[in-house]
Tab-separated table of C-alpha atoms and ligand atoms in Angstrom:
chain	number	residue	atom	x	y	z
A	29	MET	CA	-4.626	-25.602	-21.555
A	30	ASN	CA	-3.428	-23.448	-18.688
A	31	LEU	CA	-6.760	-23.082	-16.235
A	32	PHE	CA	-4.545	-19.760	-14.989
A	33	ASP	CA	-3.310	-18.070	-17.734
A	34	LEU	CA	-4.758	-14.192	-18.322
A	35	SER	CA	-3.300	-13.848	-21.352
A	36	GLY	CA	-5.473	-11.272	-23.327
A	37	ARG	CA	-7.185	-10.152	-20.312
A	38	VAL	CA	-7.303	-6.358	-18.703
A	39	ALA	CA	-8.076	-6.103	-14.941
A	40	LEU	CA	-9.174	-2.884	-13.112
A	41	VAL	CA	-7.837	-2.845	-9.368
A	42	THR	CA	-9.012	-0.435	-7.243
A	43	GLY	CA	-6.848	0.821	-4.775
A	44	GLY	CA	-4.007	-1.305	-6.965
A	45	ASN	CA	-0.700	1.487	-6.560
A	46	GLY	CA	-0.143	-0.434	-3.036
A	47	GLY	CA	-0.770	-2.822	-0.069
A	48	ILE	CA	-2.855	-6.038	-1.245
A	49	GLY	CA	-4.309	-3.933	-4.471
A	50	LEU	CA	-0.890	-4.431	-5.684
A	51	GLY	CA	0.337	-7.591	-4.572
A	52	MET	CA	-3.066	-8.634	-6.661
A	53	ALA	CA	-2.215	-6.550	-9.257
A	54	ARG	CA	1.275	-8.267	-9.459
A	55	GLY	CA	-0.128	-11.652	-9.309
A	56	LEU	CA	-2.773	-10.800	-11.986
A	57	ALA	CA	0.228	-9.216	-14.116
A	58	GLY	CA	2.511	-12.557	-13.704
A	59	ALA	CA	-0.474	-14.659	-15.068
A	60	GLY	CA	-0.914	-12.473	-18.109
A	61	ALA	CA	-3.029	-9.781	-17.730
A	62	ALA	CA	-3.008	-6.084	-18.625
A	63	ILE	CA	-3.614	-3.964	-15.269
A	64	VAL	CA	-5.144	-0.385	-14.854
A	65	ILE	CA	-4.769	0.328	-11.607
A	66	ALA	CA	-7.198	3.589	-9.700
A	67	GLY	CA	-6.402	5.979	-6.605
A	68	ARG	CA	-5.857	9.417	-5.855
A	69	ASN	CA	-2.177	9.480	-4.821
A	70	ALA	CA	-1.140	9.869	-8.491
A	71	ALA	CA	3.352	9.431	-7.317
A	72	LYS	CA	1.934	6.202	-5.953
A	73	SER	CA	0.257	5.169	-9.139
A	74	ALA	CA	3.048	5.920	-11.230
A	75	ALA	CA	5.816	3.868	-8.882
A	76	ALA	CA	3.398	0.883	-9.294
A	77	VAL	CA	2.832	1.050	-12.469
A	78	LYS	CA	6.676	1.491	-13.074
A	79	ALA	CA	7.186	-1.680	-11.081
A	80	LEU	CA	4.729	-3.661	-12.546
A	81	GLU	CA	6.473	-2.857	-16.008
A	82	ALA	CA	9.399	-4.055	-14.962
A	83	ALA	CA	8.054	-7.203	-14.364
A	84	GLY	CA	7.202	-7.235	-17.622
A	85	ALA	CA	3.740	-6.454	-17.676
A	86	ARG	CA	1.108	-4.259	-19.698
A	87	ALA	CA	0.005	-1.577	-17.205
A	88	ALA	CA	-1.786	1.668	-17.112
A	89	ALA	CA	-2.840	4.056	-13.896
A	90	LEU	CA	-6.218	6.175	-13.388
A	91	GLU	CA	-6.635	8.716	-11.228
A	92	ALA	CA	-10.121	8.659	-8.931
A	93	ASP	CA	-11.494	9.470	-5.752
A	94	LEU	CA	-13.816	6.138	-5.369
A	95	ALA	CA	-15.761	7.831	-2.211
A	96	ASP	CA	-17.582	9.993	-5.440
A	97	ALA	CA	-19.811	7.332	-7.390
A	98	GLN	CA	-20.038	9.082	-10.127
A	99	ALA	CA	-16.519	9.030	-10.624
A	100	CYS	CA	-16.342	5.239	-9.857
A	101	ALA	CA	-18.797	5.356	-13.047
A	102	ALA	CA	-16.067	7.371	-15.241
A	103	LEU	CA	-13.254	5.825	-13.715
A	104	VAL	CA	-14.388	1.927	-15.085
A	105	ALA	CA	-15.482	3.346	-18.488
A	106	ALA	CA	-11.986	4.996	-19.212
A	107	ALA	CA	-10.471	1.688	-17.304
A	108	ALA	CA	-12.080	-0.115	-20.498
A	109	ARG	CA	-10.841	2.434	-23.013
A	110	ARG	CA	-7.312	2.109	-21.971
A	111	PHE	CA	-6.450	-1.684	-23.324
A	112	GLY	CA	-9.769	-1.980	-25.114
A	113	ARG	CA	-11.792	-4.214	-22.814
A	114	LEU	CA	-12.317	-5.473	-19.161
A	115	ASP	CA	-12.405	-8.859	-18.119
A	116	ILE	CA	-11.611	-8.705	-14.349
A	117	LEU	CA	-12.563	-5.863	-11.977
A	118	VAL	CA	-10.824	-5.843	-8.276
A	119	ASN	CA	-12.872	-3.591	-5.826
A	120	ASN	CA	-10.132	-3.433	-3.437
A	121	ALA	CA	-10.093	0.368	-2.659
A	122	GLY	CA	-10.630	0.851	1.142
A	123	ILE	CA	-10.137	3.258	4.132
A	124	ASN	CA	-11.440	3.224	8.432
A	125	ILE	CA	-11.618	5.869	10.639
A	126	ARG	CA	-10.983	3.916	13.823
A	127	LYS	CA	-13.003	5.369	16.812
A	128	GLN	CA	-15.345	4.230	18.962
A	129	PRO	CA	-19.135	4.428	17.726
A	130	GLN	CA	-20.521	7.092	20.422
A	131	ASP	CA	-17.034	9.111	18.746
A	132	TYR	CA	-18.261	9.391	14.881
A	133	THR	CA	-19.741	12.040	13.057
A	134	ILE	CA	-22.451	11.028	10.383
A	135	ALA	CA	-19.878	12.257	7.649
A	136	GLU	CA	-17.327	9.799	8.567
A	137	TRP	CA	-20.023	7.109	8.542
A	138	ASN	CA	-20.965	7.997	4.809
A	139	GLU	CA	-17.349	8.256	3.867
A	140	VAL	CA	-15.611	5.110	5.192
A	141	LEU	CA	-19.499	3.321	2.812
A	142	ALA	CA	-18.646	5.482	0.364
A	143	THR	CA	-15.117	4.325	-0.037
A	144	ASN	CA	-15.526	0.713	1.198
A	145	LEU	CA	-19.078	-0.537	-0.065
A	146	THR	CA	-21.003	2.083	-2.454
A	147	SER	CA	-17.632	2.525	-4.738
A	148	ALA	CA	-17.399	-1.197	-5.110
A	149	PHE	CA	-21.196	-1.216	-6.300
A	150	ALA	CA	-20.851	1.640	-8.820
A	151	CYS	CA	-17.809	0.294	-10.350
A	152	ALA	CA	-19.518	-3.271	-10.107
A	153	HIS	CA	-22.360	-1.296	-11.861
A	154	ALA	CA	-20.807	0.061	-14.702
A	155	ALA	CA	-18.351	-2.903	-15.368
A	156	TYR	CA	-21.406	-5.145	-15.627
A	157	PRO	CA	-22.077	-3.865	-19.813
A	158	GLU	CA	-18.490	-4.233	-20.451
A	159	MET	CA	-18.339	-7.793	-19.533
A	160	LYS	CA	-21.726	-8.870	-20.497
A	161	LYS	CA	-20.838	-7.404	-24.510
A	162	ALA	CA	-17.236	-9.475	-23.574
A	163	GLY	CA	-19.237	-12.945	-22.979
A	164	GLY	CA	-18.446	-12.876	-18.824
A	165	GLY	CA	-16.098	-11.466	-16.351
A	166	LYS	CA	-14.598	-12.082	-12.850
A	167	ILE	CA	-15.264	-9.647	-10.002
A	168	ILE	CA	-13.491	-9.497	-6.484
A	169	ASN	CA	-14.766	-7.769	-3.935
A	170	ILE	CA	-12.186	-7.000	-0.918
A	171	GLY	CA	-13.602	-7.705	2.724
A	172	SER	CA	-11.995	-8.288	5.865
A	173	MET	CA	-12.446	-10.172	9.099
A	174	MET	CA	-14.585	-7.098	9.865
A	175	SER	CA	-16.987	-8.822	7.404
A	176	ILE	CA	-17.438	-11.658	10.215
A	177	PHE	CA	-16.194	-10.332	14.026
A	178	GLY	CA	-16.406	-6.952	15.153
A	179	ALA	CA	-14.669	-4.351	17.141
A	180	SER	CA	-15.107	-1.577	19.245
A	181	PHE	CA	-13.316	0.639	16.791
A	182	VAL	CA	-14.512	-0.626	13.460
A	183	ALA	CA	-18.580	0.202	13.805
A	184	ALA	CA	-18.448	2.004	9.970
A	185	TYR	CA	-15.797	-0.554	8.855
A	186	ALA	CA	-17.314	-3.517	9.979
A	187	ALA	CA	-20.609	-2.297	8.327
A	188	SER	CA	-19.201	-1.765	4.991
A	189	LYS	CA	-17.437	-4.693	4.822
A	190	GLY	CA	-20.297	-7.016	6.251
A	191	GLY	CA	-21.939	-5.531	3.147
A	192	ILE	CA	-19.518	-6.403	0.409
A	193	VAL	CA	-20.577	-9.978	1.533
A	194	GLN	CA	-23.712	-9.735	0.810
A	195	MET	CA	-23.557	-7.538	-1.936
A	196	THR	CA	-20.934	-10.119	-3.111
A	197	LYS	CA	-23.794	-13.025	-2.767
A	198	ALA	CA	-26.971	-10.532	-4.648
A	199	LEU	CA	-24.534	-9.879	-7.414
A	200	ALA	CA	-23.355	-13.052	-7.712
A	201	THR	CA	-26.930	-14.740	-8.348
A	202	ALA	CA	-28.223	-12.180	-10.636
A	203	TRP	CA	-25.288	-11.967	-12.903
A	204	ALA	CA	-24.428	-15.771	-13.311
A	205	LYS	CA	-26.359	-16.262	-16.295
A	206	ASP	CA	-24.191	-13.740	-17.751
A	207	ASN	CA	-20.860	-16.103	-17.120
A	208	ILE	CA	-19.677	-12.739	-14.570
A	209	GLN	CA	-18.974	-14.626	-11.529
A	210	VAL	CA	-18.580	-12.416	-8.230
A	211	ASN	CA	-16.817	-13.224	-5.260
A	212	ALA	CA	-14.956	-11.535	-1.994
A	213	VAL	CA	-12.018	-12.022	-0.788
A	214	LEU	CA	-11.447	-11.405	3.090
A	215	PRO	CA	-7.800	-10.665	3.895
A	216	GLY	CA	-6.739	-11.669	7.765
A	217	TRP	CA	-3.771	-9.356	9.237
A	218	ILE	CA	-1.883	-7.974	6.494
A	219	ASP	CA	1.128	-5.474	6.937
A	220	THR	CA	0.019	-2.332	4.858
A	221	GLU	CA	0.039	1.254	5.403
A	222	LEU	CA	-3.813	0.568	6.627
A	223	THR	CA	-2.656	-1.782	9.245
A	224	ARG	CA	0.644	0.523	9.965
A	225	ARG	CA	-1.929	3.237	11.334
A	226	ALA	CA	-4.025	0.541	13.047
A	227	ARG	CA	-1.202	-0.738	15.008
A	228	GLU	CA	0.206	3.194	16.023
A	229	GLN	CA	-3.406	3.463	17.318
A	230	VAL	CA	-4.292	0.750	19.143
A	231	GLU	CA	-2.395	-0.874	21.832
A	232	GLY	CA	-1.443	-4.629	21.640
A	233	LEU	CA	-3.046	-4.834	18.631
A	234	HIS	CA	0.891	-6.593	16.697
A	235	ASP	CA	0.910	-9.257	19.818
A	236	ARG	CA	-2.700	-10.186	19.875
A	237	VAL	CA	-2.419	-10.550	15.828
A	238	LEU	CA	0.536	-12.596	16.300
A	239	ALA	CA	-0.943	-14.642	19.119
A	240	ARG	CA	-4.468	-15.356	17.281
A	241	THR	CA	-3.322	-16.224	13.900
A	242	PRO	CA	-2.114	-20.180	13.490
A	243	ALA	CA	0.600	-19.515	10.508
A	244	GLY	CA	2.056	-17.219	13.409
A	245	ARG	CA	3.053	-14.172	11.277
A	246	TRP	CA	1.316	-11.344	10.114
A	247	GLY	CA	0.382	-11.556	6.217
A	248	VAL	CA	1.928	-9.525	3.402
A	249	PRO	CA	0.765	-8.120	0.065
A	250	GLU	CA	1.707	-11.130	-1.701
A	251	ASP	CA	-0.130	-13.563	-0.001
A	252	HIS	CA	-3.145	-12.551	-1.931
A	253	ALA	CA	-1.957	-12.789	-5.366
A	254	GLY	CA	-2.524	-16.077	-5.814
A	255	ILE	CA	-6.394	-15.742	-4.943
A	256	ALA	CA	-6.599	-12.925	-7.552
A	257	ILE	CA	-5.318	-15.627	-9.894
A	258	PHE	CA	-7.980	-18.254	-8.973
A	259	LEU	CA	-10.462	-15.858	-8.847
A	260	ALA	CA	-9.958	-14.244	-12.273
A	261	SER	CA	-9.178	-17.246	-14.113
A	262	LYS	CA	-11.344	-19.905	-15.695
A	263	ALA	CA	-10.290	-22.256	-12.776
A	264	SER	CA	-12.505	-20.416	-10.465
A	265	ASP	CA	-15.431	-20.175	-13.177
A	266	PHE	CA	-18.249	-22.669	-11.061
A	267	VAL	CA	-17.458	-20.610	-7.959
A	268	THR	CA	-19.319	-17.346	-7.257
A	269	GLY	CA	-20.627	-15.445	-4.454
A	270	ALA	CA	-17.911	-17.144	-2.033
A	271	ALA	CA	-16.457	-15.201	0.579
A	272	ILE	CA	-12.913	-16.879	0.940
A	273	PRO	CA	-10.479	-15.587	4.056
A	274	VAL	CA	-6.463	-15.475	3.519
A	275	ASP	CA	-5.599	-14.986	6.971
A	276	GLY	CA	-3.361	-17.922	7.808
A	277	GLY	CA	-6.505	-19.681	9.850
A	278	TYR	CA	-7.401	-16.302	11.999
A	279	SER	CA	-10.914	-16.675	11.395
A	280	VAL	CA	-10.884	-20.068	12.367
A	281	GLN	CA	-8.864	-20.174	15.810
A	282	GLY	CA	-11.700	-21.662	17.956
B	311	NDP	P1	-3.940	0.813	1.815
B	311	NDP	O1	-3.641	1.943	2.645
B	311	NDP	O2	-2.022	-0.012	1.866
B	311	NDP	O3	-4.550	0.449	0.242
B	311	NDP	C1	-5.641	0.974	0.585
B	311	NDP	C2	-6.183	1.558	-0.579
B	311	NDP	O4	-7.452	1.976	-1.188
B	311	NDP	C3	-4.601	2.900	-1.108
B	311	NDP	O5	-4.361	1.985	-2.975
B	311	NDP	C4	-5.873	4.181	-1.464
B	311	NDP	O6	-4.893	4.555	-2.973
B	311	NDP	C5	-6.950	3.228	-2.489
B	311	NDP	N1	-7.801	4.473	-1.781
B	311	NDP	C6	-8.597	4.256	-0.837
B	311	NDP	N2	-9.743	5.796	-0.905
B	311	NDP	C7	-9.685	5.772	-2.296
B	311	NDP	C8	-10.422	6.898	-2.334
B	311	NDP	N3	-11.543	7.554	-2.249
B	311	NDP	N4	-10.651	6.515	-3.963
B	311	NDP	C9	-9.619	5.894	-4.298
B	311	NDP	N5	-8.856	5.236	-3.592
B	311	NDP	C10	-8.317	5.103	-2.825
B	311	NDP	O7	-4.345	-0.093	2.732
B	311	NDP	P2	-4.616	-2.435	2.404
B	311	NDP	O8	-3.963	-2.846	1.123
B	311	NDP	O9	-4.638	-2.623	3.655
B	311	NDP	O10	-6.192	-1.892	2.143
B	311	NDP	C11	-6.582	-2.843	1.026
B	311	NDP	C12	-7.986	-3.164	1.096
B	311	NDP	O11	-7.874	-4.493	1.506
B	311	NDP	C13	-9.016	-2.219	1.984
B	311	NDP	O12	-10.438	-2.677	1.458
B	311	NDP	C14	-9.340	-2.961	2.921
B	311	NDP	O13	-10.038	-2.757	4.242
B	311	NDP	C15	-8.764	-4.193	2.593
B	311	NDP	N6	-8.177	-4.918	3.983
B	311	NDP	C16	-7.191	-4.878	4.750
B	311	NDP	C17	-6.580	-5.491	5.563
B	311	NDP	C18	-5.214	-5.794	5.854
B	311	NDP	O14	-4.918	-6.476	7.290
B	311	NDP	N7	-4.307	-4.550	5.501
B	311	NDP	C19	-7.423	-6.863	6.150
B	311	NDP	C20	-8.443	-6.849	5.577
B	311	NDP	C21	-9.073	-6.334	4.776
B	311	NDP	P3	-4.060	6.071	-2.836
B	311	NDP	O15	-3.559	6.122	-1.446
B	311	NDP	O16	-3.946	6.412	-3.920
B	311	NDP	O17	-5.454	6.831	-2.350
Protein backbone atom coordinates (compact mmCIF):
# COMPACT_ATOMS: atom_id res chain seq x y z
CA MET A 1 0.00 0.00 0.00
CA ASN A 2 1.23 3.50 -0.84
CA LEU A 3 0.46 5.55 2.28
CA PHE A 4 0.69 8.79 0.31
CA ASP A 5 -1.61 7.85 -2.59
CA LEU A 6 -4.47 10.33 -3.07
CA SER A 7 -6.04 8.74 -6.16
CA GLY A 8 -9.82 9.18 -6.14
CA ARG A 9 -9.64 11.94 -3.50
CA VAL A 10 -10.94 15.46 -4.05
CA ALA A 11 -9.32 18.51 -2.45
CA LEU A 12 -10.58 22.08 -2.10
CA VAL A 13 -7.71 24.56 -1.69
CA THR A 14 -8.81 28.10 -0.83
CA GLY A 15 -6.44 30.68 -2.28
CA GLY A 16 -5.10 27.82 -4.42
CA ASN A 17 -4.48 30.03 -7.44
CA GLY A 18 -1.05 31.24 -6.32
CA GLY A 19 1.64 31.19 -3.66
CA ILE A 20 1.61 28.55 -0.94
CA GLY A 21 -1.89 27.35 -1.91
CA LEU A 22 -0.79 26.53 -5.44
CA GLY A 23 2.36 24.86 -4.10
CA MET A 24 0.15 22.61 -1.97
CA ALA A 25 -2.34 22.05 -4.81
CA ARG A 26 0.49 20.91 -7.08
CA GLY A 27 1.65 18.45 -4.42
CA LEU A 28 -1.84 17.03 -3.85
CA ALA A 29 -2.41 16.75 -7.60
CA GLY A 30 0.91 14.97 -8.05
CA ALA A 31 -0.22 12.39 -5.47
CA GLY A 32 -3.39 11.76 -7.48
CA ALA A 33 -6.07 14.07 -6.04
CA ALA A 34 -8.51 16.11 -8.11
CA ILE A 35 -8.24 19.77 -7.18
CA VAL A 36 -10.75 22.57 -6.80
CA ILE A 37 -9.11 25.93 -6.21
CA ALA A 38 -10.95 29.00 -4.96
CA GLY A 39 -10.03 32.67 -5.17
CA ARG A 40 -11.31 36.07 -6.26
CA ASN A 41 -9.04 36.64 -9.27
CA ALA A 42 -10.55 34.61 -12.14
CA ALA A 43 -7.60 35.10 -14.50
CA LYS A 44 -5.11 33.88 -11.88
CA SER A 45 -7.35 30.89 -11.13
CA ALA A 46 -7.68 29.99 -14.82
CA ALA A 47 -3.89 30.04 -15.21
CA ALA A 48 -3.47 27.82 -12.15
CA VAL A 49 -6.02 25.30 -13.45
CA LYS A 50 -4.17 25.21 -16.77
CA ALA A 51 -0.89 24.52 -14.99
CA LEU A 52 -2.42 21.74 -12.88
CA GLU A 53 -4.06 20.16 -15.93
CA ALA A 54 -0.82 20.39 -17.89
CA ALA A 55 0.75 18.32 -15.12
CA GLY A 56 -1.94 15.67 -15.64
CA ALA A 57 -4.40 16.57 -12.86
CA ARG A 58 -8.16 16.97 -12.85
CA ALA A 59 -8.66 20.56 -11.73
CA ALA A 60 -11.33 23.26 -11.57
CA ALA A 61 -11.62 26.79 -10.23
CA LEU A 62 -14.47 28.44 -8.36
CA GLU A 63 -14.74 32.16 -7.73
CA ALA A 64 -15.50 33.18 -4.15
CA ASP A 65 -14.87 36.02 -1.73
CA LEU A 66 -13.99 34.12 1.42
CA ALA A 67 -14.36 37.20 3.60
CA ASP A 68 -18.09 36.44 3.32
CA ALA A 69 -18.97 33.44 5.52
CA GLN A 70 -22.07 32.61 3.48
CA ALA A 71 -19.96 32.51 0.33
CA CYS A 72 -17.71 29.97 2.11
CA ALA A 73 -20.62 27.59 2.68
CA ALA A 74 -21.76 27.97 -0.94
CA LEU A 75 -18.20 27.39 -2.13
CA VAL A 76 -17.82 24.12 -0.22
CA ALA A 77 -21.14 22.84 -1.57
CA ALA A 78 -20.12 23.75 -5.13
CA ALA A 79 -16.69 22.15 -4.68
CA ALA A 80 -18.25 18.89 -3.47
CA ARG A 81 -20.57 18.88 -6.49
CA ARG A 82 -17.75 19.57 -8.97
CA PHE A 83 -16.06 16.16 -8.69
CA GLY A 84 -18.78 14.39 -6.68
CA ARG A 85 -17.15 14.34 -3.20
CA LEU A 86 -14.88 16.26 -0.83
CA ASP A 87 -12.10 14.55 1.12
CA ILE A 88 -9.51 17.27 1.75
CA LEU A 89 -9.97 20.93 2.68
CA VAL A 90 -6.98 23.29 2.74
CA ASN A 91 -7.89 26.58 4.43
CA ASN A 92 -5.12 28.68 2.94
CA ALA A 93 -6.63 32.00 1.74
CA GLY A 94 -5.21 34.87 3.73
CA ILE A 95 -4.34 38.55 3.76
CA ASN A 96 -2.41 40.97 5.94
CA ILE A 97 -2.84 44.69 6.47
CA ARG A 98 0.48 45.92 7.83
CA LYS A 99 0.00 48.89 10.17
CA GLN A 100 0.77 49.82 13.73
CA PRO A 101 -2.15 48.75 15.95
CA GLN A 102 -3.12 52.33 16.77
CA ASP A 103 -3.55 53.06 13.05
CA TYR A 104 -5.94 50.16 12.42
CA THR A 105 -9.63 50.79 11.76
CA ILE A 106 -12.10 48.25 13.12
CA ALA A 107 -13.17 47.56 9.53
CA GLU A 108 -9.58 46.57 8.67
CA TRP A 109 -9.38 44.34 11.75
CA ASN A 110 -12.65 42.67 10.76
CA GLU A 111 -11.49 42.14 7.17
CA VAL A 112 -8.33 40.32 8.27
CA LEU A 113 -10.18 38.18 10.83
CA ALA A 114 -12.98 37.36 8.37
CA THR A 115 -10.58 36.34 5.59
CA ASN A 116 -8.02 34.44 7.65
CA LEU A 117 -9.97 32.90 10.54
CA THR A 118 -13.76 33.01 10.11
CA SER A 119 -13.46 31.69 6.54
CA ALA A 120 -11.51 28.67 7.79
CA PHE A 121 -14.20 27.90 10.34
CA ALA A 122 -17.02 28.48 7.84
CA CYS A 123 -15.41 26.18 5.24
CA ALA A 124 -14.68 23.46 7.83
CA HIS A 125 -18.22 23.78 9.19
CA ALA A 126 -19.64 23.28 5.69
CA ALA A 127 -17.20 20.47 4.85
CA TYR A 128 -17.98 18.42 7.98
CA PRO A 129 -21.20 16.77 6.73
CA GLU A 130 -19.53 15.89 3.39
CA MET A 131 -16.55 14.32 5.13
CA LYS A 132 -18.68 12.51 7.68
CA LYS A 133 -20.76 11.06 4.84
CA ALA A 134 -17.56 9.86 3.13
CA GLY A 135 -16.35 8.14 6.33
CA GLY A 136 -13.55 10.61 7.06
CA GLY A 137 -11.58 13.58 5.83
CA LYS A 138 -8.58 15.83 6.20
CA ILE A 139 -8.56 19.52 7.06
CA ILE A 140 -5.34 21.51 6.78
CA ASN A 141 -5.36 25.05 8.17
CA ILE A 142 -2.61 27.50 7.32
CA GLY A 143 -1.17 29.37 10.29
CA SER A 144 2.05 31.37 10.31
CA MET A 145 5.12 32.20 12.36
CA MET A 146 2.69 34.84 13.69
CA SER A 147 0.76 31.95 15.29
CA ILE A 148 3.77 31.85 17.66
CA PHE A 149 5.48 35.25 17.55
CA GLY A 150 4.40 38.88 17.47
CA ALA A 151 5.51 41.94 15.48
CA SER A 152 4.45 45.57 15.64
CA PHE A 153 2.64 45.50 12.30
CA VAL A 154 0.57 42.29 12.66
CA ALA A 155 -2.02 42.79 15.43
CA ALA A 156 -4.97 41.48 13.41
CA TYR A 157 -2.93 38.97 11.41
CA ALA A 158 -1.32 37.45 14.51
CA ALA A 159 -4.71 37.27 16.24
CA SER A 160 -6.12 35.42 13.24
CA LYS A 161 -3.18 33.03 12.96
CA GLY A 162 -3.04 32.31 16.70
CA GLY A 163 -6.76 31.61 16.43
CA ILE A 164 -6.13 29.16 13.58
CA VAL A 165 -3.96 27.01 15.86
CA GLN A 166 -6.45 26.95 18.73
CA MET A 167 -9.39 26.35 16.39
CA THR A 168 -7.45 23.47 14.82
CA LYS A 169 -7.09 21.81 18.24
CA ALA A 170 -10.79 22.25 19.01
CA LEU A 171 -11.97 20.85 15.66
CA ALA A 172 -9.49 17.98 15.95
CA THR A 173 -10.88 16.91 19.31
CA ALA A 174 -14.50 17.26 18.14
CA TRP A 175 -14.17 15.36 14.88
CA ALA A 176 -11.61 12.63 15.66
CA LYS A 177 -14.53 10.24 16.28
CA ASP A 178 -15.64 10.88 12.68
CA ASN A 179 -12.19 10.00 11.34
CA ILE A 180 -11.59 13.62 10.32
CA GLN A 181 -8.05 14.78 11.08
CA VAL A 182 -7.53 18.53 11.48
CA ASN A 183 -4.01 19.95 11.50
CA ALA A 184 -2.28 23.28 10.99
CA VAL A 185 0.81 24.15 8.96
CA LEU A 186 2.90 27.12 10.07
CA PRO A 187 4.91 28.39 7.10
CA GLY A 188 8.08 30.31 7.75
CA TRP A 189 9.00 33.17 5.44
CA ILE A 190 8.02 32.10 1.93
CA ASP A 191 8.58 34.05 -1.30
CA THR A 192 5.03 34.87 -2.53
CA GLU A 193 3.01 37.95 -3.55
CA LEU A 194 2.11 38.43 0.12
CA THR A 195 5.70 38.64 1.32
CA ARG A 196 6.87 40.57 -1.75
CA ARG A 197 4.56 43.33 -0.50
CA ALA A 198 5.89 42.84 3.05
CA ARG A 199 9.45 43.31 1.83
CA GLU A 200 8.44 46.56 0.16
CA GLN A 201 6.69 47.81 3.30
CA VAL A 202 9.02 46.62 6.08
CA GLU A 203 12.58 47.88 5.78
CA GLY A 204 15.31 45.31 6.28
CA LEU A 205 12.87 42.36 6.39
CA HIS A 206 14.52 40.39 3.60
CA ASP A 207 17.94 40.34 5.26
CA ARG A 208 16.60 39.78 8.79
CA VAL A 209 14.73 36.66 7.60
CA LEU A 210 17.80 35.34 5.80
CA ALA A 211 19.98 35.91 8.87
CA ARG A 212 17.57 34.14 11.22
CA THR A 213 16.61 31.13 9.07
CA PRO A 214 18.96 28.18 9.73
CA ALA A 215 18.33 26.83 6.21
CA GLY A 216 19.86 30.08 4.93
CA ARG A 217 17.15 30.91 2.42
CA TRP A 218 13.58 32.09 2.02
CA GLY A 219 11.11 29.26 1.42
CA VAL A 220 9.30 28.72 -1.88
CA PRO A 221 5.71 27.50 -2.41
CA GLU A 222 6.98 24.05 -3.50
CA ASP A 223 8.37 23.58 0.02
CA HIS A 224 4.74 23.00 1.09
CA ALA A 225 3.91 20.18 -1.32
CA GLY A 226 5.23 17.42 0.95
CA ILE A 227 3.48 18.50 4.14
CA ALA A 228 0.22 18.84 2.20
CA ILE A 229 0.49 15.29 0.88
CA PHE A 230 1.37 13.94 4.34
CA LEU A 231 -1.51 15.69 6.10
CA ALA A 232 -3.99 14.78 3.33
CA SER A 233 -3.07 11.09 3.15
CA LYS A 234 -3.38 7.87 5.17
CA ALA A 235 0.18 8.52 6.35
CA SER A 236 -1.22 10.99 8.91
CA ASP A 237 -4.31 9.08 10.08
CA PHE A 238 -3.19 9.23 13.76
CA VAL A 239 -1.95 12.83 13.56
CA THR A 240 -4.54 15.38 14.60
CA GLY A 241 -4.57 18.79 16.27
CA ALA A 242 -0.91 19.42 15.47
CA ALA A 243 0.66 22.69 14.31
CA ILE A 244 3.67 21.86 12.16
CA PRO A 245 6.22 24.53 11.23
CA VAL A 246 7.56 24.40 7.65
CA ASP A 247 10.09 27.12 8.13
CA GLY A 248 13.68 26.01 7.50
CA GLY A 249 14.20 26.10 11.27
CA TYR A 250 13.13 29.75 11.80
CA SER A 251 10.96 28.97 14.83
CA VAL A 252 13.63 26.97 16.68
CA GLN A 253 16.51 29.41 16.19
CA GLY A 254 17.71 30.45 19.64
P1 LIG B 1 -0.66 35.03 -1.69
O1 LIG B 1 -1.02 36.47 -1.54
O2 LIG B 1 0.22 34.61 -2.79
O3 LIG B 1 -1.97 34.14 -1.73
C1 LIG B 1 -3.10 34.43 -1.00
C2 LIG B 1 -4.25 33.68 -1.61
O4 LIG B 1 -5.44 33.93 -0.86
C3 LIG B 1 -4.51 34.10 -3.04
O5 LIG B 1 -4.68 32.94 -3.80
C4 LIG B 1 -5.80 34.90 -2.96
O6 LIG B 1 -6.57 34.70 -4.13
C5 LIG B 1 -6.48 34.28 -1.75
N1 LIG B 1 -7.38 35.21 -1.09
C6 LIG B 1 -7.06 36.28 -0.32
N2 LIG B 1 -8.18 36.90 0.10
C7 LIG B 1 -9.21 36.19 -0.41
C8 LIG B 1 -10.62 36.33 -0.33
N3 LIG B 1 -11.21 37.32 0.35
N4 LIG B 1 -11.39 35.44 -0.99
C9 LIG B 1 -10.83 34.45 -1.71
N5 LIG B 1 -9.50 34.24 -1.80
C10 LIG B 1 -8.71 35.13 -1.17
O7 LIG B 1 -0.03 34.67 -0.28
P2 LIG B 1 0.67 33.37 0.32
O8 LIG B 1 0.67 32.26 -0.62
O9 LIG B 1 1.92 33.85 0.92
O10 LIG B 1 -0.33 33.07 1.54
C11 LIG B 1 -1.12 31.91 1.63
C12 LIG B 1 -1.40 31.63 3.08
O11 LIG B 1 -0.17 31.36 3.76
C13 LIG B 1 -2.04 32.80 3.84
O12 LIG B 1 -2.98 32.29 4.77
C14 LIG B 1 -0.87 33.43 4.55
O13 LIG B 1 -1.28 34.13 5.68
C15 LIG B 1 -0.06 32.20 4.88
N6 LIG B 1 1.33 32.45 5.19
C16 LIG B 1 2.20 32.95 4.26
C17 LIG B 1 3.53 33.13 4.59
C18 LIG B 1 4.54 33.61 3.63
O14 LIG B 1 5.69 33.83 4.04
N7 LIG B 1 4.23 33.81 2.37
C19 LIG B 1 4.03 32.83 5.93
C20 LIG B 1 3.03 32.32 6.82
C21 LIG B 1 1.74 32.15 6.45
P3 LIG B 1 -7.10 35.95 -5.02
O15 LIG B 1 -5.91 36.78 -5.33
O16 LIG B 1 -7.71 35.30 -6.21
O17 LIG B 1 -8.10 36.61 -4.18
